[in-house]
JSON list of C-alpha atoms in Angstrom, two decimals:
[
{"chain": "A", "resi": 1, "resn": "MET", "atom": "CA", "xyz": [-84.69, -30.78, -58.96]},
{"chain": "A", "resi": 2, "resn": "ASP", "atom": "CA", "xyz": [-87.86, -30.89, -60.62]},
{"chain": "A", "resi": 3, "resn": "GLN", "atom": "CA", "xyz": [-89.00, -27.10, -60.39]},
{"chain": "A", "resi": 4, "resn": "SER", "atom": "CA", "xyz": [-92.51, -28.18, -61.29]},
{"chain": "A", "resi": 5, "resn": "LEU", "atom": "CA", "xyz": [-92.60, -29.24, -57.45]},
{"chain": "A", "resi": 6, "resn": "PHE", "atom": "CA", "xyz": [-92.95, -25.54, -56.32]},
{"chain": "A", "resi": 7, "resn": "ASP", "atom": "CA", "xyz": [-94.74, -24.46, -59.43]},
{"chain": "A", "resi": 8, "resn": "LEU", "atom": "CA", "xyz": [-98.09, -22.95, -58.47]},
{"chain": "A", "resi": 9, "resn": "SER", "atom": "CA", "xyz": [-99.57, -22.29, -62.33]},
{"chain": "A", "resi": 10, "resn": "GLY", "atom": "CA", "xyz": [-103.47, -22.69, -62.61]},
{"chain": "A", "resi": 11, "resn": "ARG", "atom": "CA", "xyz": [-103.80, -22.62, -58.47]},
{"chain": "A", "resi": 12, "resn": "THR", "atom": "CA", "xyz": [-105.77, -20.59, -56.23]},
{"chain": "A", "resi": 13, "resn": "ALA", "atom": "CA", "xyz": [-104.66, -19.33, -53.36]},
{"chain": "A", "resi": 14, "resn": "LEU", "atom": "CA", "xyz": [-106.74, -17.46, -50.55]},
{"chain": "A", "resi": 15, "resn": "ILE", "atom": "CA", "xyz": [-104.73, -15.34, -48.02]},
{"chain": "A", "resi": 16, "resn": "THR", "atom": "CA", "xyz": [-106.83, -13.99, -44.82]},
{"chain": "A", "resi": 17, "resn": "GLY", "atom": "CA", "xyz": [-105.15, -11.22, -43.52]},
{"chain": "A", "resi": 18, "resn": "GLY", "atom": "CA", "xyz": [-103.27, -11.08, -46.82]},
{"chain": "A", "resi": 19, "resn": "GLY", "atom": "CA", "xyz": [-103.31, -6.76, -47.01]},
{"chain": "A", "resi": 20, "resn": "ARG", "atom": "CA", "xyz": [-100.02, -6.42, -45.04]},
{"chain": "A", "resi": 21, "resn": "GLY", "atom": "CA", "xyz": [-96.95, -8.46, -43.30]},
{"chain": "A", "resi": 22, "resn": "LEU", "atom": "CA", "xyz": [-96.40, -11.74, -43.51]},
{"chain": "A", "resi": 23, "resn": "GLY", "atom": "CA", "xyz": [-99.82, -12.12, -45.55]},
{"chain": "A", "resi": 24, "resn": "ARG", "atom": "CA", "xyz": [-98.77, -9.62, -48.40]},
{"chain": "A", "resi": 25, "resn": "ASP", "atom": "CA", "xyz": [-95.23, -11.51, -48.28]},
{"chain": "A", "resi": 26, "resn": "ILE", "atom": "CA", "xyz": [-96.70, -14.57, -48.73]},
{"chain": "A", "resi": 27, "resn": "ALA", "atom": "CA", "xyz": [-99.48, -13.24, -51.69]},
{"chain": "A", "resi": 28, "resn": "GLU", "atom": "CA", "xyz": [-96.21, -12.36, -53.70]},
{"chain": "A", "resi": 29, "resn": "ALA", "atom": "CA", "xyz": [-94.78, -15.04, -53.48]},
{"chain": "A", "resi": 30, "resn": "PHE", "atom": "CA", "xyz": [-97.25, -17.63, -54.34]},
{"chain": "A", "resi": 31, "resn": "ALA", "atom": "CA", "xyz": [-98.42, -15.06, -57.74]},
{"chain": "A", "resi": 32, "resn": "GLU", "atom": "CA", "xyz": [-94.73, -14.78, -58.30]},
{"chain": "A", "resi": 33, "resn": "HIS", "atom": "CA", "xyz": [-94.81, -18.74, -58.67]},
{"chain": "A", "resi": 34, "resn": "GLY", "atom": "CA", "xyz": [-97.78, -19.00, -60.66]},
{"chain": "A", "resi": 35, "resn": "ALA", "atom": "CA", "xyz": [-100.87, -18.70, -58.37]},
{"chain": "A", "resi": 36, "resn": "ASN", "atom": "CA", "xyz": [-103.96, -16.70, -58.57]},
{"chain": "A", "resi": 37, "resn": "ILE", "atom": "CA", "xyz": [-104.90, -14.66, -55.52]},
{"chain": "A", "resi": 38, "resn": "ALA", "atom": "CA", "xyz": [-107.58, -14.07, -53.51]},
{"chain": "A", "resi": 39, "resn": "ILE", "atom": "CA", "xyz": [-107.01, -11.85, -50.62]},
{"chain": "A", "resi": 40, "resn": "CYS", "atom": "CA", "xyz": [-109.41, -11.12, -47.96]},
{"chain": "A", "resi": 41, "resn": "SER", "atom": "CA", "xyz": [-109.20, -8.90, -44.54]},
{"chain": "A", "resi": 42, "resn": "ARG", "atom": "CA", "xyz": [-111.37, -6.80, -42.81]},
{"chain": "A", "resi": 43, "resn": "LYS", "atom": "CA", "xyz": [-109.61, -3.63, -44.64]},
{"chain": "A", "resi": 44, "resn": "LEU", "atom": "CA", "xyz": [-110.01, -4.40, -47.96]},
{"chain": "A", "resi": 45, "resn": "SER", "atom": "CA", "xyz": [-107.82, -0.48, -48.98]},
{"chain": "A", "resi": 46, "resn": "ASN", "atom": "CA", "xyz": [-105.50, -2.53, -47.61]},
{"chain": "A", "resi": 47, "resn": "CYS", "atom": "CA", "xyz": [-105.93, -6.29, -49.50]},
{"chain": "A", "resi": 48, "resn": "GLN", "atom": "CA", "xyz": [-107.02, -3.49, -52.69]},
{"chain": "A", "resi": 49, "resn": "GLU", "atom": "CA", "xyz": [-103.10, -2.03, -52.73]},
{"chain": "A", "resi": 50, "resn": "THR", "atom": "CA", "xyz": [-102.09, -5.50, -52.67]},
{"chain": "A", "resi": 51, "resn": "VAL", "atom": "CA", "xyz": [-104.47, -7.07, -55.47]},
{"chain": "A", "resi": 52, "resn": "ASP", "atom": "CA", "xyz": [-103.06, -3.73, -57.16]},
{"chain": "A", "resi": 53, "resn": "TYR", "atom": "CA", "xyz": [-99.29, -4.41, -56.56]},
{"chain": "A", "resi": 54, "resn": "ILE", "atom": "CA", "xyz": [-99.90, -7.92, -57.62]},
{"chain": "A", "resi": 55, "resn": "GLN", "atom": "CA", "xyz": [-101.47, -7.41, -60.92]},
{"chain": "A", "resi": 56, "resn": "ASN", "atom": "CA", "xyz": [-98.96, -4.88, -61.60]},
{"chain": "A", "resi": 57, "resn": "LYS", "atom": "CA", "xyz": [-96.19, -6.93, -61.31]},
{"chain": "A", "resi": 58, "resn": "TYR", "atom": "CA", "xyz": [-96.68, -10.87, -61.98]},
{"chain": "A", "resi": 59, "resn": "SER", "atom": "CA", "xyz": [-99.27, -12.05, -64.64]},
{"chain": "A", "resi": 60, "resn": "VAL", "atom": "CA", "xyz": [-102.24, -13.57, -62.24]},
{"chain": "A", "resi": 61, "resn": "GLN", "atom": "CA", "xyz": [-105.28, -12.57, -61.25]},
{"chain": "A", "resi": 62, "resn": "ALA", "atom": "CA", "xyz": [-105.58, -11.03, -57.84]},
{"chain": "A", "resi": 63, "resn": "ARG", "atom": "CA", "xyz": [-109.14, -10.37, -56.39]},
{"chain": "A", "resi": 64, "resn": "ALA", "atom": "CA", "xyz": [-109.44, -8.57, -52.78]},
{"chain": "A", "resi": 65, "resn": "TYR", "atom": "CA", "xyz": [-113.08, -8.99, -50.39]},
{"chain": "A", "resi": 66, "resn": "VAL", "atom": "CA", "xyz": [-113.55, -8.14, -47.13]},
{"chain": "A", "resi": 67, "resn": "CYS", "atom": "CA", "xyz": [-114.10, -9.95, -44.59]},
{"chain": "A", "resi": 68, "resn": "ASP", "atom": "CA", "xyz": [-114.30, -10.80, -40.53]},
{"chain": "A", "resi": 69, "resn": "VAL", "atom": "CA", "xyz": [-113.09, -14.43, -40.19]},
{"chain": "A", "resi": 70, "resn": "GLY", "atom": "CA", "xyz": [-114.38, -14.39, -36.56]},
{"chain": "A", "resi": 71, "resn": "ASN", "atom": "CA", "xyz": [-117.97, -14.28, -38.38]},
{"chain": "A", "resi": 72, "resn": "GLU", "atom": "CA", "xyz": [-119.07, -17.62, -39.96]},
{"chain": "A", "resi": 73, "resn": "GLU", "atom": "CA", "xyz": [-121.84, -16.64, -42.21]},
{"chain": "A", "resi": 74, "resn": "ASN", "atom": "CA", "xyz": [-119.50, -13.67, -43.45]},
{"chain": "A", "resi": 75, "resn": "VAL", "atom": "CA", "xyz": [-116.79, -16.54, -43.45]},
{"chain": "A", "resi": 76, "resn": "ILE", "atom": "CA", "xyz": [-119.18, -18.02, -45.95]},
{"chain": "A", "resi": 77, "resn": "SER", "atom": "CA", "xyz": [-120.26, -15.71, -48.37]},
{"chain": "A", "resi": 78, "resn": "THR", "atom": "CA", "xyz": [-116.86, -14.39, -49.14]},
{"chain": "A", "resi": 79, "resn": "VAL", "atom": "CA", "xyz": [-115.58, -18.61, -49.33]},
{"chain": "A", "resi": 80, "resn": "ASN", "atom": "CA", "xyz": [-118.34, -18.41, -51.92]},
{"chain": "A", "resi": 81, "resn": "GLU", "atom": "CA", "xyz": [-117.08, -15.07, -53.71]},
{"chain": "A", "resi": 82, "resn": "VAL", "atom": "CA", "xyz": [-113.99, -16.81, -54.22]},
{"chain": "A", "resi": 83, "resn": "LEU", "atom": "CA", "xyz": [-115.25, -20.01, -55.60]},
{"chain": "A", "resi": 84, "resn": "SER", "atom": "CA", "xyz": [-117.74, -18.29, -57.73]},
{"chain": "A", "resi": 85, "resn": "ASP", "atom": "CA", "xyz": [-114.92, -15.55, -59.33]},
{"chain": "A", "resi": 86, "resn": "PHE", "atom": "CA", "xyz": [-111.77, -18.08, -59.55]},
{"chain": "A", "resi": 87, "resn": "GLY", "atom": "CA", "xyz": [-113.61, -21.37, -59.52]},
{"chain": "A", "resi": 88, "resn": "GLN", "atom": "CA", "xyz": [-111.76, -23.37, -57.14]},
{"chain": "A", "resi": 89, "resn": "ILE", "atom": "CA", "xyz": [-109.76, -22.52, -53.91]},
{"chain": "A", "resi": 90, "resn": "ASP", "atom": "CA", "xyz": [-106.69, -24.50, -53.71]},
{"chain": "A", "resi": 91, "resn": "ILE", "atom": "CA", "xyz": [-104.51, -23.52, -51.14]},
{"chain": "A", "resi": 92, "resn": "LEU", "atom": "CA", "xyz": [-105.67, -21.45, -47.93]},
{"chain": "A", "resi": 93, "resn": "VAL", "atom": "CA", "xyz": [-103.63, -19.35, -45.74]},
{"chain": "A", "resi": 94, "resn": "ASN", "atom": "CA", "xyz": [-105.15, -18.71, -42.16]},
{"chain": "A", "resi": 95, "resn": "ASN", "atom": "CA", "xyz": [-103.05, -16.08, -41.61]},
{"chain": "A", "resi": 96, "resn": "SER", "atom": "CA", "xyz": [-105.60, -13.20, -39.96]},
{"chain": "A", "resi": 97, "resn": "GLY", "atom": "CA", "xyz": [-103.88, -12.40, -36.26]},
{"chain": "A", "resi": 98, "resn": "ALA", "atom": "CA", "xyz": [-104.92, -10.00, -33.57]},
{"chain": "A", "resi": 99, "resn": "THR", "atom": "CA", "xyz": [-103.22, -9.64, -30.18]},
{"chain": "A", "resi": 100, "resn": "TRP", "atom": "CA", "xyz": [-103.22, -7.90, -26.46]},
{"chain": "A", "resi": 101, "resn": "GLY", "atom": "CA", "xyz": [-100.69, -6.77, -25.00]},
{"chain": "A", "resi": 102, "resn": "GLU", "atom": "CA", "xyz": [-101.30, -6.97, -21.04]},
{"chain": "A", "resi": 103, "resn": "LYS", "atom": "CA", "xyz": [-99.98, -8.78, -18.38]},
{"chain": "A", "resi": 104, "resn": "ALA", "atom": "CA", "xyz": [-102.25, -12.16, -17.33]},
{"chain": "A", "resi": 105, "resn": "GLU", "atom": "CA", "xyz": [-103.45, -10.38, -14.04]},
{"chain": "A", "resi": 106, "resn": "LYS", "atom": "CA", "xyz": [-105.09, -7.62, -15.78]},
{"chain": "A", "resi": 107, "resn": "MET", "atom": "CA", "xyz": [-106.10, -8.62, -19.11]},
{"chain": "A", "resi": 108, "resn": "PRO", "atom": "CA", "xyz": [-109.35, -7.85, -20.43]},
{"chain": "A", "resi": 109, "resn": "LEU", "atom": "CA", "xyz": [-112.12, -10.84, -21.05]},
{"chain": "A", "resi": 110, "resn": "GLU", "atom": "CA", "xyz": [-113.16, -8.91, -24.00]},
{"chain": "A", "resi": 111, "resn": "ALA", "atom": "CA", "xyz": [-109.22, -9.00, -25.41]},
{"chain": "A", "resi": 112, "resn": "TRP", "atom": "CA", "xyz": [-108.38, -12.37, -24.44]},
{"chain": "A", "resi": 113, "resn": "GLN", "atom": "CA", "xyz": [-112.14, -13.44, -26.37]},
{"chain": "A", "resi": 114, "resn": "LYS", "atom": "CA", "xyz": [-111.28, -11.29, -29.22]},
{"chain": "A", "resi": 115, "resn": "VAL", "atom": "CA", "xyz": [-107.88, -12.30, -29.92]},
{"chain": "A", "resi": 116, "resn": "LEU", "atom": "CA", "xyz": [-108.81, -15.97, -29.92]},
{"chain": "A", "resi": 117, "resn": "ASN", "atom": "CA", "xyz": [-111.89, -15.47, -32.16]},
{"chain": "A", "resi": 118, "resn": "VAL", "atom": "CA", "xyz": [-109.94, -14.36, -34.33]},
{"chain": "A", "resi": 119, "resn": "ASN", "atom": "CA", "xyz": [-106.77, -16.36, -34.39]},
{"chain": "A", "resi": 120, "resn": "VAL", "atom": "CA", "xyz": [-108.71, -19.57, -33.25]},
{"chain": "A", "resi": 121, "resn": "THR", "atom": "CA", "xyz": [-112.36, -19.69, -34.12]},
{"chain": "A", "resi": 122, "resn": "GLY", "atom": "CA", "xyz": [-111.52, -17.37, -37.15]},
{"chain": "A", "resi": 123, "resn": "THR", "atom": "CA", "xyz": [-108.96, -20.52, -38.39]},
{"chain": "A", "resi": 124, "resn": "PHE", "atom": "CA", "xyz": [-111.31, -23.07, -37.63]},
{"chain": "A", "resi": 125, "resn": "LEU", "atom": "CA", "xyz": [-113.75, -21.58, -39.53]},
{"chain": "A", "resi": 126, "resn": "MET", "atom": "CA", "xyz": [-112.08, -20.48, -42.41]},
{"chain": "A", "resi": 127, "resn": "SER", "atom": "CA", "xyz": [-110.59, -23.75, -42.51]},
{"chain": "A", "resi": 128, "resn": "LYS", "atom": "CA", "xyz": [-114.59, -25.79, -42.04]},
{"chain": "A", "resi": 129, "resn": "ALA", "atom": "CA", "xyz": [-115.57, -23.38, -45.51]},
{"chain": "A", "resi": 130, "resn": "VAL", "atom": "CA", "xyz": [-112.86, -23.83, -47.83]},
{"chain": "A", "resi": 131, "resn": "GLY", "atom": "CA", "xyz": [-112.29, -27.83, -46.16]},
{"chain": "A", "resi": 132, "resn": "ASN", "atom": "CA", "xyz": [-115.88, -28.36, -47.42]},
{"chain": "A", "resi": 133, "resn": "HIS", "atom": "CA", "xyz": [-114.72, -27.55, -51.18]},
{"chain": "A", "resi": 134, "resn": "MET", "atom": "CA", "xyz": [-111.50, -28.88, -51.11]},
{"chain": "A", "resi": 135, "resn": "ILE", "atom": "CA", "xyz": [-112.67, -32.53, -49.50]},
{"chain": "A", "resi": 136, "resn": "GLU", "atom": "CA", "xyz": [-115.16, -32.45, -52.23]},
{"chain": "A", "resi": 137, "resn": "LYS", "atom": "CA", "xyz": [-112.43, -32.50, -55.28]},
{"chain": "A", "resi": 138, "resn": "GLY", "atom": "CA", "xyz": [-110.07, -34.55, -53.60]},
{"chain": "A", "resi": 139, "resn": "TYR", "atom": "CA", "xyz": [-107.17, -31.70, -53.05]},
{"chain": "A", "resi": 140, "resn": "GLY", "atom": "CA", "xyz": [-106.28, -28.91, -50.85]},
{"chain": "A", "resi": 141, "resn": "LYS", "atom": "CA", "xyz": [-103.33, -27.32, -49.01]},
{"chain": "A", "resi": 142, "resn": "ILE", "atom": "CA", "xyz": [-104.03, -25.79, -45.66]},
{"chain": "A", "resi": 143, "resn": "ILE", "atom": "CA", "xyz": [-101.34, -23.49, -44.12]},
{"chain": "A", "resi": 144, "resn": "ASN", "atom": "CA", "xyz": [-102.06, -22.15, -40.75]},
{"chain": "A", "resi": 145, "resn": "ILE", "atom": "CA", "xyz": [-99.45, -19.06, -39.22]},
{"chain": "A", "resi": 146, "resn": "GLY", "atom": "CA", "xyz": [-98.78, -19.81, -35.75]},
{"chain": "A", "resi": 147, "resn": "SER", "atom": "CA", "xyz": [-95.73, -18.02, -33.96]},
{"chain": "A", "resi": 148, "resn": "VAL", "atom": "CA", "xyz": [-92.75, -19.03, -31.68]},
{"chain": "A", "resi": 149, "resn": "ALA", "atom": "CA", "xyz": [-95.23, -17.69, -29.27]},
{"chain": "A", "resi": 150, "resn": "GLY", "atom": "CA", "xyz": [-97.19, -20.42, -29.16]},
{"chain": "A", "resi": 151, "resn": "LEU", "atom": "CA", "xyz": [-93.73, -23.17, -28.58]},
{"chain": "A", "resi": 152, "resn": "LYS", "atom": "CA", "xyz": [-92.20, -21.21, -25.84]},
{"chain": "A", "resi": 153, "resn": "ALA", "atom": "CA", "xyz": [-93.12, -18.75, -23.01]},
{"chain": "A", "resi": 154, "resn": "GLU", "atom": "CA", "xyz": [-91.04, -15.53, -23.54]},
{"chain": "A", "resi": 155, "resn": "PRO", "atom": "CA", "xyz": [-90.53, -13.61, -20.71]},
{"chain": "A", "resi": 156, "resn": "ALA", "atom": "CA", "xyz": [-92.70, -10.31, -19.83]},
{"chain": "A", "resi": 157, "resn": "GLU", "atom": "CA", "xyz": [-90.26, -8.14, -20.32]},
{"chain": "A", "resi": 158, "resn": "VAL", "atom": "CA", "xyz": [-90.26, -9.21, -24.43]},
{"chain": "A", "resi": 159, "resn": "LEU", "atom": "CA", "xyz": [-93.79, -10.66, -24.94]},
{"chain": "A", "resi": 160, "resn": "ASN", "atom": "CA", "xyz": [-96.68, -9.87, -22.58]},
{"chain": "A", "resi": 161, "resn": "ALA", "atom": "CA", "xyz": [-99.49, -11.16, -24.47]},
{"chain": "A", "resi": 162, "resn": "ILE", "atom": "CA", "xyz": [-100.90, -14.53, -22.86]},
{"chain": "A", "resi": 163, "resn": "GLY", "atom": "CA", "xyz": [-103.78, -14.64, -24.97]},
{"chain": "A", "resi": 164, "resn": "TYR", "atom": "CA", "xyz": [-102.15, -14.11, -28.06]},
{"chain": "A", "resi": 165, "resn": "SER", "atom": "CA", "xyz": [-99.69, -17.27, -26.77]},
{"chain": "A", "resi": 166, "resn": "THR", "atom": "CA", "xyz": [-102.28, -19.45, -26.23]},
{"chain": "A", "resi": 167, "resn": "SER", "atom": "CA", "xyz": [-104.55, -18.72, -29.46]},
{"chain": "A", "resi": 168, "resn": "LYS", "atom": "CA", "xyz": [-101.04, -19.96, -31.35]},
{"chain": "A", "resi": 169, "resn": "ALA", "atom": "CA", "xyz": [-100.55, -22.94, -29.13]},
{"chain": "A", "resi": 170, "resn": "ALA", "atom": "CA", "xyz": [-103.89, -23.88, -30.37]},
{"chain": "A", "resi": 171, "resn": "ILE", "atom": "CA", "xyz": [-103.21, -23.03, -33.74]},
{"chain": "A", "resi": 172, "resn": "HIS", "atom": "CA", "xyz": [-100.41, -25.29, -33.70]},
{"chain": "A", "resi": 173, "resn": "HIS", "atom": "CA", "xyz": [-102.38, -28.39, -32.38]},
{"chain": "A", "resi": 174, "resn": "PHE", "atom": "CA", "xyz": [-105.30, -27.23, -34.85]},
{"chain": "A", "resi": 175, "resn": "THR", "atom": "CA", "xyz": [-102.81, -28.13, -37.38]},
{"chain": "A", "resi": 176, "resn": "LYS", "atom": "CA", "xyz": [-101.82, -31.33, -36.36]},
{"chain": "A", "resi": 177, "resn": "ASP", "atom": "CA", "xyz": [-105.71, -32.45, -35.80]},
{"chain": "A", "resi": 178, "resn": "LEU", "atom": "CA", "xyz": [-106.83, -31.45, -38.53]},
{"chain": "A", "resi": 179, "resn": "ALA", "atom": "CA", "xyz": [-104.31, -33.07, -40.83]},
{"chain": "A", "resi": 180, "resn": "ARG", "atom": "CA", "xyz": [-104.82, -35.93, -39.08]},
{"chain": "A", "resi": 181, "resn": "LYS", "atom": "CA", "xyz": [-109.03, -35.83, -39.83]},
{"chain": "A", "resi": 182, "resn": "TRP", "atom": "CA", "xyz": [-108.50, -34.85, -44.02]},
{"chain": "A", "resi": 183, "resn": "ALA", "atom": "CA", "xyz": [-105.45, -36.97, -44.24]},
{"chain": "A", "resi": 184, "resn": "GLU", "atom": "CA", "xyz": [-107.82, -39.20, -46.12]},
{"chain": "A", "resi": 185, "resn": "TYR", "atom": "CA", "xyz": [-109.08, -36.42, -48.37]},
{"chain": "A", "resi": 186, "resn": "GLY", "atom": "CA", "xyz": [-106.18, -35.21, -49.82]},
{"chain": "A", "resi": 187, "resn": "VAL", "atom": "CA", "xyz": [-105.84, -32.40, -48.55]},
{"chain": "A", "resi": 188, "resn": "THR", "atom": "CA", "xyz": [-102.95, -31.67, -46.37]},
{"chain": "A", "resi": 189, "resn": "VAL", "atom": "CA", "xyz": [-102.52, -28.83, -43.47]},
{"chain": "A", "resi": 190, "resn": "ASN", "atom": "CA", "xyz": [-99.54, -27.34, -42.64]},
{"chain": "A", "resi": 191, "resn": "ALA", "atom": "CA", "xyz": [-98.16, -24.87, -39.81]},
{"chain": "A", "resi": 192, "resn": "ILE", "atom": "CA", "xyz": [-95.42, -22.24, -39.67]},
{"chain": "A", "resi": 193, "resn": "ALA", "atom": "CA", "xyz": [-94.71, -20.33, -37.05]},
{"chain": "A", "resi": 194, "resn": "PRO", "atom": "CA", "xyz": [-92.67, -17.38, -37.39]},
{"chain": "A", "resi": 195, "resn": "GLY", "atom": "CA", "xyz": [-90.00, -15.81, -34.56]},
{"chain": "A", "resi": 196, "resn": "PHE", "atom": "CA", "xyz": [-89.78, -11.77, -34.58]},
{"chain": "A", "resi": 197, "resn": "PHE", "atom": "CA", "xyz": [-90.28, -10.51, -37.93]},
{"chain": "A", "resi": 198, "resn": "GLU", "atom": "CA", "xyz": [-90.29, -6.59, -38.12]},
{"chain": "A", "resi": 199, "resn": "THR", "atom": "CA", "xyz": [-94.11, -6.37, -39.01]},
{"chain": "A", "resi": 200, "resn": "THR", "atom": "CA", "xyz": [-97.35, -3.87, -37.77]},
{"chain": "A", "resi": 201, "resn": "MET", "atom": "CA", "xyz": [-98.24, -6.37, -35.08]},
{"chain": "A", "resi": 202, "resn": "THR", "atom": "CA", "xyz": [-94.25, -6.49, -34.15]},
{"chain": "A", "resi": 203, "resn": "LYS", "atom": "CA", "xyz": [-93.32, -3.02, -34.05]},
{"chain": "A", "resi": 204, "resn": "HIS", "atom": "CA", "xyz": [-93.82, -2.13, -30.40]},
{"chain": "A", "resi": 205, "resn": "ILE", "atom": "CA", "xyz": [-92.21, -5.13, -28.47]},
{"chain": "A", "resi": 206, "resn": "LEU", "atom": "CA", "xyz": [-88.82, -4.41, -31.34]},
{"chain": "A", "resi": 207, "resn": "GLU", "atom": "CA", "xyz": [-88.84, -1.17, -30.98]},
{"chain": "A", "resi": 208, "resn": "ARG", "atom": "CA", "xyz": [-88.29, -1.68, -26.69]},
{"chain": "A", "resi": 209, "resn": "SER", "atom": "CA", "xyz": [-86.97, -5.00, -27.05]},
{"chain": "A", "resi": 210, "resn": "GLY", "atom": "CA", "xyz": [-85.55, -5.42, -30.48]},
{"chain": "A", "resi": 211, "resn": "ASP", "atom": "CA", "xyz": [-81.73, -5.40, -29.55]},
{"chain": "A", "resi": 212, "resn": "ARG", "atom": "CA", "xyz": [-82.35, -8.21, -26.70]},
{"chain": "A", "resi": 213, "resn": "ILE", "atom": "CA", "xyz": [-84.11, -10.36, -28.81]},
{"chain": "A", "resi": 214, "resn": "LYS", "atom": "CA", "xyz": [-81.41, -10.43, -31.33]},
{"chain": "A", "resi": 215, "resn": "GLU", "atom": "CA", "xyz": [-78.35, -10.98, -28.78]},
{"chain": "A", "resi": 216, "resn": "LYS", "atom": "CA", "xyz": [-80.58, -13.81, -27.23]},
{"chain": "A", "resi": 217, "resn": "ASN", "atom": "CA", "xyz": [-81.08, -15.60, -31.39]},
{"chain": "A", "resi": 218, "resn": "PRO", "atom": "CA", "xyz": [-78.72, -18.29, -31.93]},
{"chain": "A", "resi": 219, "resn": "MET", "atom": "CA", "xyz": [-78.01, -16.45, -35.37]},
{"chain": "A", "resi": 220, "resn": "ASN", "atom": "CA", "xyz": [-78.50, -12.65, -33.74]},
{"chain": "A", "resi": 221, "resn": "LYS", "atom": "CA", "xyz": [-80.57, -11.32, -36.25]},
{"chain": "A", "resi": 222, "resn": "LEU", "atom": "CA", "xyz": [-84.32, -10.93, -36.95]},
{"chain": "A", "resi": 223, "resn": "GLY", "atom": "CA", "xyz": [-86.39, -12.91, -39.17]},
{"chain": "A", "resi": 224, "resn": "ASP", "atom": "CA", "xyz": [-85.82, -12.48, -43.05]},
{"chain": "A", "resi": 225, "resn": "THR", "atom": "CA", "xyz": [-89.22, -12.14, -45.19]},
{"chain": "A", "resi": 226, "resn": "ASN", "atom": "CA", "xyz": [-87.05, -14.80, -47.73]},
{"chain": "A", "resi": 227, "resn": "SER", "atom": "CA", "xyz": [-87.25, -17.57, -45.51]},
{"chain": "A", "resi": 228, "resn": "LEU", "atom": "CA", "xyz": [-90.85, -17.36, -44.67]},
{"chain": "A", "resi": 229, "resn": "LYS", "atom": "CA", "xyz": [-91.89, -17.44, -48.64]},
{"chain": "A", "resi": 230, "resn": "ALA", "atom": "CA", "xyz": [-89.93, -20.35, -49.22]},
{"chain": "A", "resi": 231, "resn": "THR", "atom": "CA", "xyz": [-91.71, -22.79, -46.55]},
{"chain": "A", "resi": 232, "resn": "ALA", "atom": "CA", "xyz": [-94.73, -20.82, -47.47]},
{"chain": "A", "resi": 233, "resn": "ILE", "atom": "CA", "xyz": [-93.96, -22.07, -51.08]},
{"chain": "A", "resi": 234, "resn": "LEU", "atom": "CA", "xyz": [-93.28, -25.39, -50.22]},
{"chain": "A", "resi": 235, "resn": "PHE", "atom": "CA", "xyz": [-96.27, -26.34, -48.25]},
{"chain": "A", "resi": 236, "resn": "ALA", "atom": "CA", "xyz": [-97.79, -25.03, -50.69]},
{"chain": "A", "resi": 237, "resn": "GLY", "atom": "CA", "xyz": [-96.79, -26.60, -53.64]},
{"chain": "A", "resi": 238, "resn": "ARG", "atom": "CA", "xyz": [-96.49, -30.70, -55.24]},
{"chain": "A", "resi": 239, "resn": "ALA", "atom": "CA", "xyz": [-93.38, -30.76, -52.90]},
{"chain": "A", "resi": 240, "resn": "SER", "atom": "CA", "xyz": [-94.95, -31.02, -50.10]},
{"chain": "A", "resi": 241, "resn": "ASP", "atom": "CA", "xyz": [-97.46, -33.99, -50.96]},
{"chain": "A", "resi": 242, "resn": "TYR", "atom": "CA", "xyz": [-96.20, -36.23, -48.46]},
{"chain": "A", "resi": 243, "resn": "ILE", "atom": "CA", "xyz": [-96.20, -33.29, -45.78]},
{"chain": "A", "resi": 244, "resn": "THR", "atom": "CA", "xyz": [-98.85, -33.20, -43.18]},
{"chain": "A", "resi": 245, "resn": "GLY", "atom": "CA", "xyz": [-99.01, -32.16, -39.38]},
{"chain": "A", "resi": 246, "resn": "GLN", "atom": "CA", "xyz": [-95.92, -30.26, -38.76]},
{"chain": "A", "resi": 247, "resn": "VAL", "atom": "CA", "xyz": [-95.27, -26.89, -37.36]},
{"chain": "A", "resi": 248, "resn": "ILE", "atom": "CA", "xyz": [-92.25, -25.52, -38.67]},
{"chain": "A", "resi": 249, "resn": "ALA", "atom": "CA", "xyz": [-90.52, -22.41, -36.72]},
{"chain": "A", "resi": 250, "resn": "ILE", "atom": "CA", "xyz": [-88.74, -20.12, -38.76]},
{"chain": "A", "resi": 251, "resn": "ASP", "atom": "CA", "xyz": [-86.65, -18.19, -35.85]},
{"chain": "A", "resi": 252, "resn": "GLY", "atom": "CA", "xyz": [-83.16, -18.43, -36.28]},
{"chain": "A", "resi": 253, "resn": "GLY", "atom": "CA", "xyz": [-83.25, -21.20, -33.89]},
{"chain": "A", "resi": 254, "resn": "GLY", "atom": "CA", "xyz": [-85.08, -18.76, -31.67]},
{"chain": "A", "resi": 255, "resn": "SER", "atom": "CA", "xyz": [-86.86, -21.51, -29.69]},
{"chain": "A", "resi": 256, "resn": "LEU", "atom": "CA", "xyz": [-84.78, -23.54, -28.98]}
]
């Protein structure tokens, strides 16, 4: 197999929410395959820590930025900064996410709005800002982070966060719709729908229901980061040049 299909040398990847969790794992995977890395989130310290780690371990450029993905002016400013620093954005990973655990009948409106603003509006705003640059140069790879929560309804004792689930279902359709619209410009748009991985966001769920989740999973285990990294590399490189509008669940069969 031609290994250059997975080579990201000379590419620049912008990863939102890349300071920790799955975003950090993806950032490291891209750096390992030669991409320069731009990471943004509302907390600069997390991003800078990841940038320092990447620069010490890999021979790539990496920079951290502060960005509230739900604020259009902030998004545009951040994208312009990245373009000024790197000259291009070839890969965008919309990973920033928020959740709020509560029964649907008690969910505060402000909680619902916060989750959708970060997860859905943030993905739209960042895709729009970076997409204009990608369309202009006729090339781009957009990777949206969805969730198996957007593929199936979990029982309340496993996941009781209707805003989060709804937002991830929206991301999956957004991915397909945008892929259809931007295919003619040389921009592919795909999504990864992770199952249950050990992250800061899932910590409380796994502490409460981890054993049950593993028992119900066809593979009887939680997610491993290597599977996530491999799928991200596939979507980011030339190997996926004929793949667009797809949502791949990395969940050990949990969404079946």
